[in-house]
Tab-separated table of C-alpha atoms and ligand atoms in Angstrom:
chain	number	residue	atom	x	y	z
A	1	MET	CA	-27.888	-23.922	10.192
A	2	THR	CA	-26.508	-25.510	6.665
A	3	VAL	CA	-25.302	-23.965	3.595
A	4	ALA	CA	-24.840	-25.837	1.042
A	5	SER	CA	-20.993	-25.117	-0.503
A	6	GLY	CA	-22.271	-23.883	-3.257
A	7	ALA	CA	-24.182	-21.304	-2.422
A	8	LEU	CA	-20.908	-19.690	-1.136
A	9	PRO	CA	-19.323	-16.756	-3.049
A	10	ARG	CA	-16.408	-18.048	-4.819
A	11	LEU	CA	-13.152	-16.304	-3.774
A	12	PRO	CA	-9.745	-16.331	-5.499
A	13	ARG	CA	-7.233	-18.616	-4.893
A	14	ARG	CA	-3.945	-16.691	-5.145
A	15	VAL	CA	-3.386	-13.149	-3.736
A	16	SER	CA	-0.465	-10.867	-4.211
A	17	ILE	CA	0.614	-8.666	-1.407
A	18	ARG	CA	2.456	-4.908	-1.438
A	19	GLU	CA	4.321	-4.709	1.876
A	20	VAL	CA	4.467	-1.037	2.452
A	21	GLY	CA	6.108	-1.440	6.097
A	22	PRO	CA	9.813	-0.079	5.114
A	23	ARG	CA	8.267	3.104	3.956
A	24	ASP	CA	4.510	3.688	4.816
A	25	GLY	CA	5.330	1.742	8.119
A	26	LEU	CA	8.325	3.530	9.382
A	27	GLN	CA	7.527	7.146	7.923
A	28	ASN	CA	5.352	7.331	11.097
A	29	GLU	CA	7.153	6.315	13.843
A	30	ALA	CA	9.548	8.999	16.115
A	31	ILE	CA	11.863	6.360	16.382
A	32	ILE	CA	14.426	7.124	12.949
A	33	LEU	CA	15.927	4.050	12.241
A	34	ALA	CA	19.326	3.580	10.883
A	35	THR	CA	20.333	2.322	7.159
A	36	ASP	CA	21.498	-0.733	8.563
A	37	ASP	CA	18.687	-1.543	10.524
A	38	LYS	CA	15.810	-0.695	7.601
A	39	LEU	CA	18.399	-3.293	5.443
A	40	ARG	CA	18.307	-5.850	8.056
A	41	LEU	CA	14.508	-5.366	8.040
A	42	ILE	CA	13.433	-5.546	4.215
A	43	ASN	CA	16.643	-7.930	3.886
A	44	ALA	CA	14.428	-10.553	6.480
A	45	LEU	CA	11.510	-9.531	4.483
A	46	ALA	CA	12.685	-10.565	1.318
A	47	ALA	CA	13.355	-14.012	2.641
A	48	THR	CA	9.276	-14.875	3.231
A	49	GLY	CA	8.625	-15.167	-0.255
A	50	LEU	CA	7.095	-11.334	0.109
A	51	THR	CA	7.045	-10.426	-4.031
A	52	TRP	CA	6.905	-6.725	-3.797
A	53	ILE	CA	8.457	-4.341	-0.953
A	54	GLU	CA	7.570	-0.612	-0.863
A	55	VAL	CA	11.608	0.411	0.633
A	56	GLY	CA	11.207	4.647	0.768
A	57	SER	CA	10.182	7.660	-0.729
A	58	PHE	CA	11.993	10.821	-2.692
A	59	VAL	CA	9.605	13.194	-0.356
A	60	HIS	CA	11.392	16.403	1.271
A	61	PRO	CA	13.522	14.832	3.867
A	62	GLN	CA	12.612	17.854	6.014
A	63	ARG	CA	8.674	16.887	5.487
A	64	VAL	CA	9.449	13.100	6.188
A	65	PRO	CA	13.068	12.931	7.905
A	66	GLN	CA	12.643	9.003	8.680
A	67	MET	CA	12.622	8.697	4.468
A	68	ALA	CA	16.175	10.431	4.260
A	69	ASP	CA	18.088	7.995	3.654
A	70	THR	CA	15.978	5.843	0.842
A	71	ALA	CA	19.238	6.703	-1.583
A	72	MET	CA	21.065	4.763	0.396
A	73	VAL	CA	18.640	2.049	0.570
A	74	CYS	CA	18.163	1.806	-2.418
A	75	ALA	CA	22.013	1.419	-3.275
A	76	ARG	CA	21.968	-1.475	-0.827
A	77	LEU	CA	19.297	-3.751	-1.282
A	78	PRO	CA	19.044	-7.473	-1.325
A	79	ARG	CA	18.877	-8.659	-4.756
A	80	ARG	CA	17.255	-11.514	-5.043
A	81	SER	CA	15.088	-12.742	-8.245
A	82	GLY	CA	11.561	-12.163	-8.244
A	83	ILE	CA	11.505	-9.293	-5.502
A	84	THR	CA	10.139	-5.858	-6.933
A	85	TYR	CA	11.285	-2.839	-4.997
A	86	SER	CA	9.148	0.488	-4.823
A	87	VAL	CA	9.420	3.901	-3.569
A	88	ILE	CA	6.960	6.949	-4.108
A	89	ALA	CA	8.181	10.030	-5.179
A	90	PRO	CA	5.741	12.985	-5.409
A	91	ASN	CA	6.865	15.488	-8.150
A	92	VAL	CA	9.643	15.122	-11.291
A	93	THR	CA	12.710	15.791	-8.713
A	94	GLY	CA	11.491	12.850	-6.853
A	95	ALA	CA	10.854	10.904	-9.794
A	96	ARG	CA	14.351	11.647	-10.964
A	97	ARG	CA	15.788	10.519	-7.596
A	98	ALA	CA	14.439	7.660	-8.253
A	99	LEU	CA	15.882	6.628	-11.401
A	100	GLU	CA	18.961	7.602	-10.429
A	101	ALA	CA	18.586	5.189	-7.208
A	102	GLY	CA	17.759	2.513	-9.893
A	103	ILE	CA	14.761	1.502	-8.092
A	104	ASP	CA	12.501	-0.877	-10.193
A	105	SER	CA	9.579	0.966	-9.902
A	106	VAL	CA	8.232	4.908	-8.981
A	107	GLU	CA	5.227	5.221	-7.042
A	108	VAL	CA	3.169	8.772	-8.480
A	109	PHE	CA	0.109	9.819	-5.828
A	110	LEU	CA	-2.332	12.194	-5.727
A	111	SER	CA	-5.594	12.863	-3.706
A	112	ALA	CA	-9.477	12.125	-4.358
A	113	SER	CA	-9.958	15.463	-2.110
A	114	GLU	CA	-8.562	19.084	-2.603
A	115	SER	CA	-8.257	19.448	0.794
A	116	HIS	CA	-6.099	16.221	1.418
A	117	ASN	CA	-4.067	16.673	-1.701
A	118	GLN	CA	-3.901	20.477	-0.158
A	119	ARG	CA	-1.905	19.211	2.554
A	120	ASN	CA	-0.278	16.409	1.480
A	121	LEU	CA	1.617	17.893	-1.933
A	122	ASN	CA	1.173	21.424	-1.222
A	123	MET	CA	-0.901	21.644	-4.553
A	124	ASP	CA	-4.213	21.436	-5.885
A	125	ILE	CA	-5.613	18.588	-7.623
A	126	ALA	CA	-5.526	20.273	-10.734
A	127	GLN	CA	-1.724	20.986	-10.041
A	128	SER	CA	-1.035	17.476	-9.048
A	129	LEU	CA	-2.627	15.890	-12.384
A	130	ARG	CA	-0.103	18.084	-14.011
A	131	THR	CA	2.504	17.022	-11.766
A	132	VAL	CA	2.050	13.441	-12.226
A	133	THR	CA	1.371	13.755	-16.141
A	134	ALA	CA	5.234	15.375	-16.240
A	135	MET	CA	6.438	12.551	-13.942
A	136	ALA	CA	4.847	9.545	-15.808
A	137	ALA	CA	6.646	11.090	-19.027
A	138	LEU	CA	10.202	10.996	-17.532
A	139	LEU	CA	9.966	7.614	-16.384
A	140	ARG	CA	7.981	5.985	-20.015
A	141	GLU	CA	11.135	7.866	-21.887
A	142	ALA	CA	13.809	6.114	-19.216
A	143	GLY	CA	11.618	2.846	-19.901
A	144	HIS	CA	10.752	2.649	-16.081
A	145	PRO	CA	8.189	0.933	-14.605
A	146	PHE	CA	5.474	2.909	-12.445
A	147	GLN	CA	2.214	2.816	-10.777
A	148	ALA	CA	-0.255	5.384	-8.625
A	149	THR	CA	-2.093	5.839	-6.237
A	150	LEU	CA	-5.298	7.863	-5.606
A	151	SER	CA	-5.072	8.369	-1.678
A	152	VAL	CA	-8.352	8.784	0.638
A	153	ALA	CA	-10.531	7.445	-2.497
A	154	PHE	CA	-12.617	5.697	0.287
A	155	GLY	CA	-13.212	9.159	2.638
A	156	CYS	CA	-10.999	12.119	3.204
A	157	PRO	CA	-10.957	13.090	7.003
A	158	PHE	CA	-11.020	16.828	6.153
A	159	GLU	CA	-14.254	16.892	3.351
A	160	GLY	CA	-15.902	13.567	4.542
A	161	ALA	CA	-17.113	11.237	1.483
A	162	VAL	CA	-15.531	11.616	-1.933
A	163	PRO	CA	-17.859	11.288	-4.614
A	164	LEU	CA	-17.826	7.941	-6.781
A	165	GLU	CA	-17.916	10.135	-9.462
A	166	ARG	CA	-15.155	12.139	-8.681
A	167	VAL	CA	-13.124	8.866	-7.504
A	168	LEU	CA	-13.734	7.143	-11.137
A	169	GLU	CA	-12.912	11.084	-13.153
A	170	LEU	CA	-9.336	10.648	-11.427
A	171	CYS	CA	-9.077	6.978	-11.742
A	172	GLY	CA	-9.690	7.442	-15.756
A	173	HIS	CA	-6.705	10.429	-15.741
A	174	LEU	CA	-4.667	8.356	-13.866
A	175	LEU	CA	-5.083	5.339	-15.988
A	176	ASP	CA	-4.991	7.426	-19.267
A	177	LEU	CA	-1.146	7.743	-18.241
A	178	GLY	CA	-0.299	4.281	-18.946
A	179	ILE	CA	0.563	3.220	-15.341
A	180	ALA	CA	0.711	-0.647	-15.055
A	181	GLN	CA	-1.804	-0.597	-11.845
A	182	LEU	CA	-4.010	1.942	-10.092
A	183	THR	CA	-4.023	1.513	-5.888
A	184	LEU	CA	-7.013	2.835	-4.560
A	185	ALA	CA	-6.403	3.647	-0.965
A	186	ASP	CA	-8.186	4.429	2.486
A	187	THR	CA	-5.676	6.467	3.535
A	188	ALA	CA	-7.843	7.497	6.944
A	189	GLY	CA	-9.652	4.335	7.150
A	190	MET	CA	-13.275	5.175	6.902
A	191	ALA	CA	-14.229	2.433	4.288
A	192	HIS	CA	-16.654	-0.166	5.079
A	193	PRO	CA	-17.109	-3.160	3.185
A	194	ARG	CA	-20.444	-1.963	1.357
A	195	LEU	CA	-18.171	0.892	0.055
A	196	ILE	CA	-15.492	-1.751	-0.970
A	197	GLN	CA	-17.485	-3.188	-3.175
A	198	GLN	CA	-19.586	-0.520	-4.505
A	199	LEU	CA	-16.495	1.304	-5.584
A	200	GLY	CA	-14.624	-1.399	-6.290
A	201	TRP	CA	-17.910	-2.806	-8.750
A	202	ALA	CA	-18.348	1.065	-10.424
A	203	PHE	CA	-14.510	0.744	-11.346
A	204	HIS	CA	-14.693	-2.439	-12.642
A	205	GLU	CA	-17.797	-1.304	-14.481
A	206	ARG	CA	-15.913	1.433	-16.106
A	207	PHE	CA	-11.876	-0.178	-16.393
A	208	PRO	CA	-12.893	-3.350	-17.231
A	209	ARG	CA	-9.276	-3.949	-18.655
A	210	HIS	CA	-7.451	-2.843	-15.483
A	211	ARG	CA	-7.442	-4.626	-11.945
A	212	LEU	CA	-7.048	-2.718	-8.765
A	213	ARG	CA	-5.186	-2.847	-5.820
A	214	LEU	CA	-6.318	-1.575	-2.193
A	215	HIS	CA	-4.332	0.075	-0.060
A	216	LEU	CA	-6.437	-0.620	3.024
A	217	HIS	CA	-6.003	0.896	6.966
A	218	ASN	CA	-7.439	-0.110	9.838
A	219	ALA	CA	-8.518	2.814	11.922
A	220	HIS	CA	-12.240	1.602	12.872
A	221	GLY	CA	-10.681	-2.249	12.926
A	222	ALA	CA	-12.316	-2.644	9.674
A	223	GLY	CA	-9.712	-3.881	7.587
A	224	LEU	CA	-10.082	-7.526	7.340
A	225	ALA	CA	-13.579	-7.162	6.941
A	226	ASN	CA	-12.686	-4.796	3.806
A	227	VAL	CA	-10.387	-7.065	2.308
A	228	LEU	CA	-13.246	-10.027	2.310
A	229	ALA	CA	-15.345	-7.491	0.745
A	230	ALA	CA	-12.743	-6.800	-2.225
A	231	LEU	CA	-12.011	-10.242	-2.318
A	232	GLN	CA	-15.983	-11.636	-3.127
A	233	ILE	CA	-15.909	-8.708	-5.889
A	234	GLY	CA	-12.610	-10.474	-7.456
A	235	VAL	CA	-9.663	-8.218	-6.036
A	236	THR	CA	-6.540	-9.808	-5.697
A	237	ALA	CA	-4.276	-7.200	-5.095
A	238	PHE	CA	-2.944	-5.482	-1.326
A	239	ASP	CA	-0.996	-3.538	0.283
A	240	SER	CA	-0.431	-3.995	3.941
A	241	SER	CA	2.348	-2.945	6.608
A	242	ILE	CA	4.241	-5.761	8.350
A	243	GLY	CA	3.405	-5.336	12.496
A	244	GLY	CA	-0.162	-3.359	11.171
A	245	ILE	CA	2.468	-0.455	11.686
A	246	GLY	CA	1.740	3.306	10.017
A	247	GLY	CA	-0.211	6.123	11.413
A	248	CYS	CA	-3.701	7.260	11.083
A	249	PRO	CA	-3.599	11.076	9.929
A	250	ILE	CA	-6.097	12.344	12.344
A	251	ALA	CA	-6.060	9.903	14.969
A	252	PRO	CA	-2.645	9.526	16.588
A	253	GLY	CA	-2.252	6.137	18.440
A	254	ALA	CA	-5.432	4.834	16.359
A	255	PRO	CA	-3.991	1.729	13.954
A	256	GLY	CA	-3.195	2.429	11.052
A	257	ASN	CA	-2.099	0.345	7.737
A	258	LEU	CA	-3.653	-3.114	7.496
A	259	CYS	CA	-1.016	-5.282	9.357
A	260	THR	CA	0.573	-7.987	6.868
A	261	GLU	CA	0.539	-11.074	9.122
A	262	ASP	CA	-2.611	-10.846	10.272
A	263	LEU	CA	-4.328	-10.485	6.446
A	264	VAL	CA	-1.900	-13.380	5.674
A	265	HIS	CA	-3.173	-15.371	8.545
A	266	MET	CA	-6.770	-14.837	7.346
A	267	LEU	CA	-5.839	-15.713	4.018
A	268	HIS	CA	-4.022	-18.965	4.550
A	269	ALA	CA	-6.382	-20.220	7.157
A	270	MET	CA	-9.293	-19.406	4.045
A	271	ASP	CA	-6.992	-21.751	1.649
A	272	ILE	CA	-5.956	-18.527	0.019
A	273	ASP	CA	-2.570	-18.869	-1.049
A	274	THR	CA	0.337	-15.429	-0.679
A	275	GLY	CA	3.199	-17.662	-1.379
A	276	ILE	CA	4.531	-15.934	1.616
A	277	ASP	CA	6.238	-17.784	5.065
A	278	LEU	CA	3.893	-16.765	7.878
A	279	HIS	CA	6.896	-18.113	10.412
A	280	ALA	CA	8.908	-16.022	8.751
A	281	LEU	CA	7.160	-12.748	8.617
A	282	ILE	CA	6.245	-13.786	12.362
A	283	ASP	CA	10.001	-13.610	12.833
A	284	CYS	CA	10.284	-10.221	11.091
A	285	THR	CA	7.660	-8.241	13.332
A	286	ARG	CA	9.453	-9.532	16.442
A	287	MET	CA	12.957	-7.900	14.903
A	288	LEU	CA	10.687	-4.693	13.812
A	289	GLU	CA	9.265	-4.841	17.709
A	290	HIS	CA	13.277	-5.182	18.397
A	291	LEU	CA	13.646	-2.247	16.426
A	292	LEU	CA	11.219	0.200	17.944
A	293	GLY	CA	11.513	-0.791	21.174
A	294	ARG	CA	7.011	-1.205	21.189
A	295	GLU	CA	4.715	-3.220	20.735
A	296	VAL	CA	3.482	-3.285	17.169
A	297	PRO	CA	-0.668	-3.572	16.675
A	298	GLY	CA	-0.747	-6.332	14.739
A	299	GLN	CA	-2.831	-9.100	16.361
A	300	THR	CA	-1.192	-12.435	15.151
A	301	ILE	CA	2.502	-12.094	16.864
A	302	LYS	CA	0.071	-11.929	20.145
A	303	ALA	CA	-2.421	-14.613	19.614
A	304	GLY	CA	0.103	-16.840	17.851
A	305	VAL	CA	-0.287	-18.966	14.509
A	306	CYS	CA	-3.668	-21.316	14.701
A	307	THR	CA	-2.026	-24.928	14.697
A	308	HIS	CA	-3.833	-26.166	11.382
A	309	LEU	CA	-1.723	-23.336	9.623
A	310	THR	CA	1.727	-24.765	8.173
A	311	GLY	CA	3.174	-21.941	5.952
B	1	ZN	ZN1	-0.803	3.815	3.951
C-alpha cells in the first residue's frame, strides 16, 4: 500500500524529556545506592544533553528510605548551564526542606482517585488540595518555580477508571495555583493510546493556554504506543526513567516507568529531536546496571542502536 506523505499525521519536530530515574526509578529499588553513586549517575546523565533531571524526594525517610539523602544529593549536584534539577515534595514541610536545599524546582502532587491519594499521601483529596495550595503560597512567596503532577489520571489500581470530568476538575484546581506546568501521570500503566488522545484533547479544549506533560508507565507494554498517540495530538513533553526502572504499584516485577533510552531511540528514528546523545545515555544505563547489580527492563540496551542512528 502506498500512502501520500501529506496524508500522514504531523508530528512535533522536538520533544523535551524529564529524566526521573534518580527519583521515581531508584525509589522502587531494593538496593539503597550510596550518595556518591547517585551523584555519579546524575553527573553522567547531566552530560547527555538532558535538560531536566528529577533527583530526589522530600518525603519522610521512613516511607522511602532510598530518598533519605536527598538534601545531600542536592548540595552536591553538578552545576551545568541549561539543566534544571527538581525534587518532589508531599507537604509544606517537604517544600520547606526543598527550598533550604536550594533545588531549582519543586514538584507538588496529588492523585485523581481518593483510594490512591489516601494510600500515597495519607489524606483525602480535599485535604491534599488545601496542602498543595499552602505549598504553592510558600513557593510563590519564595519566588521559586514549581510544577504539579496529577497521579493515576488514566486509571487507578484500586478504583479502576477515573471519570474524565473529575480529572479535568482537579487539573483546573492545580492550574489555578499558578504552576509552571502540569503533568498527568499514568502511575499504574493503565493508559492506552485512545485514552491518551481523549484526555489530551479534553485538556487542550478546557485549558488551551496550558501545555501538558505526560508521565507514562509501561506496565502493559503500551508506553511507546501512548507516546505516539500523544505526539499525534501535539504533546511534546514526557517523563521517562533511565533503563525503564521504577515499579508498578500493583504488580511487583512488572515494568514501571517508560524507558528513557527506548523513548529517545524511537524519537530519533522518527527524526524528532531531543537534544540528547543516545550513546551517552546508553552508557548511563550500563552504569546503572552495574550499580544495581541486575539487568534493567529497557530494550535498547539489549537490542543495540539501529545503525542509521548516530545521535
Ligand atoms: Zn513513574
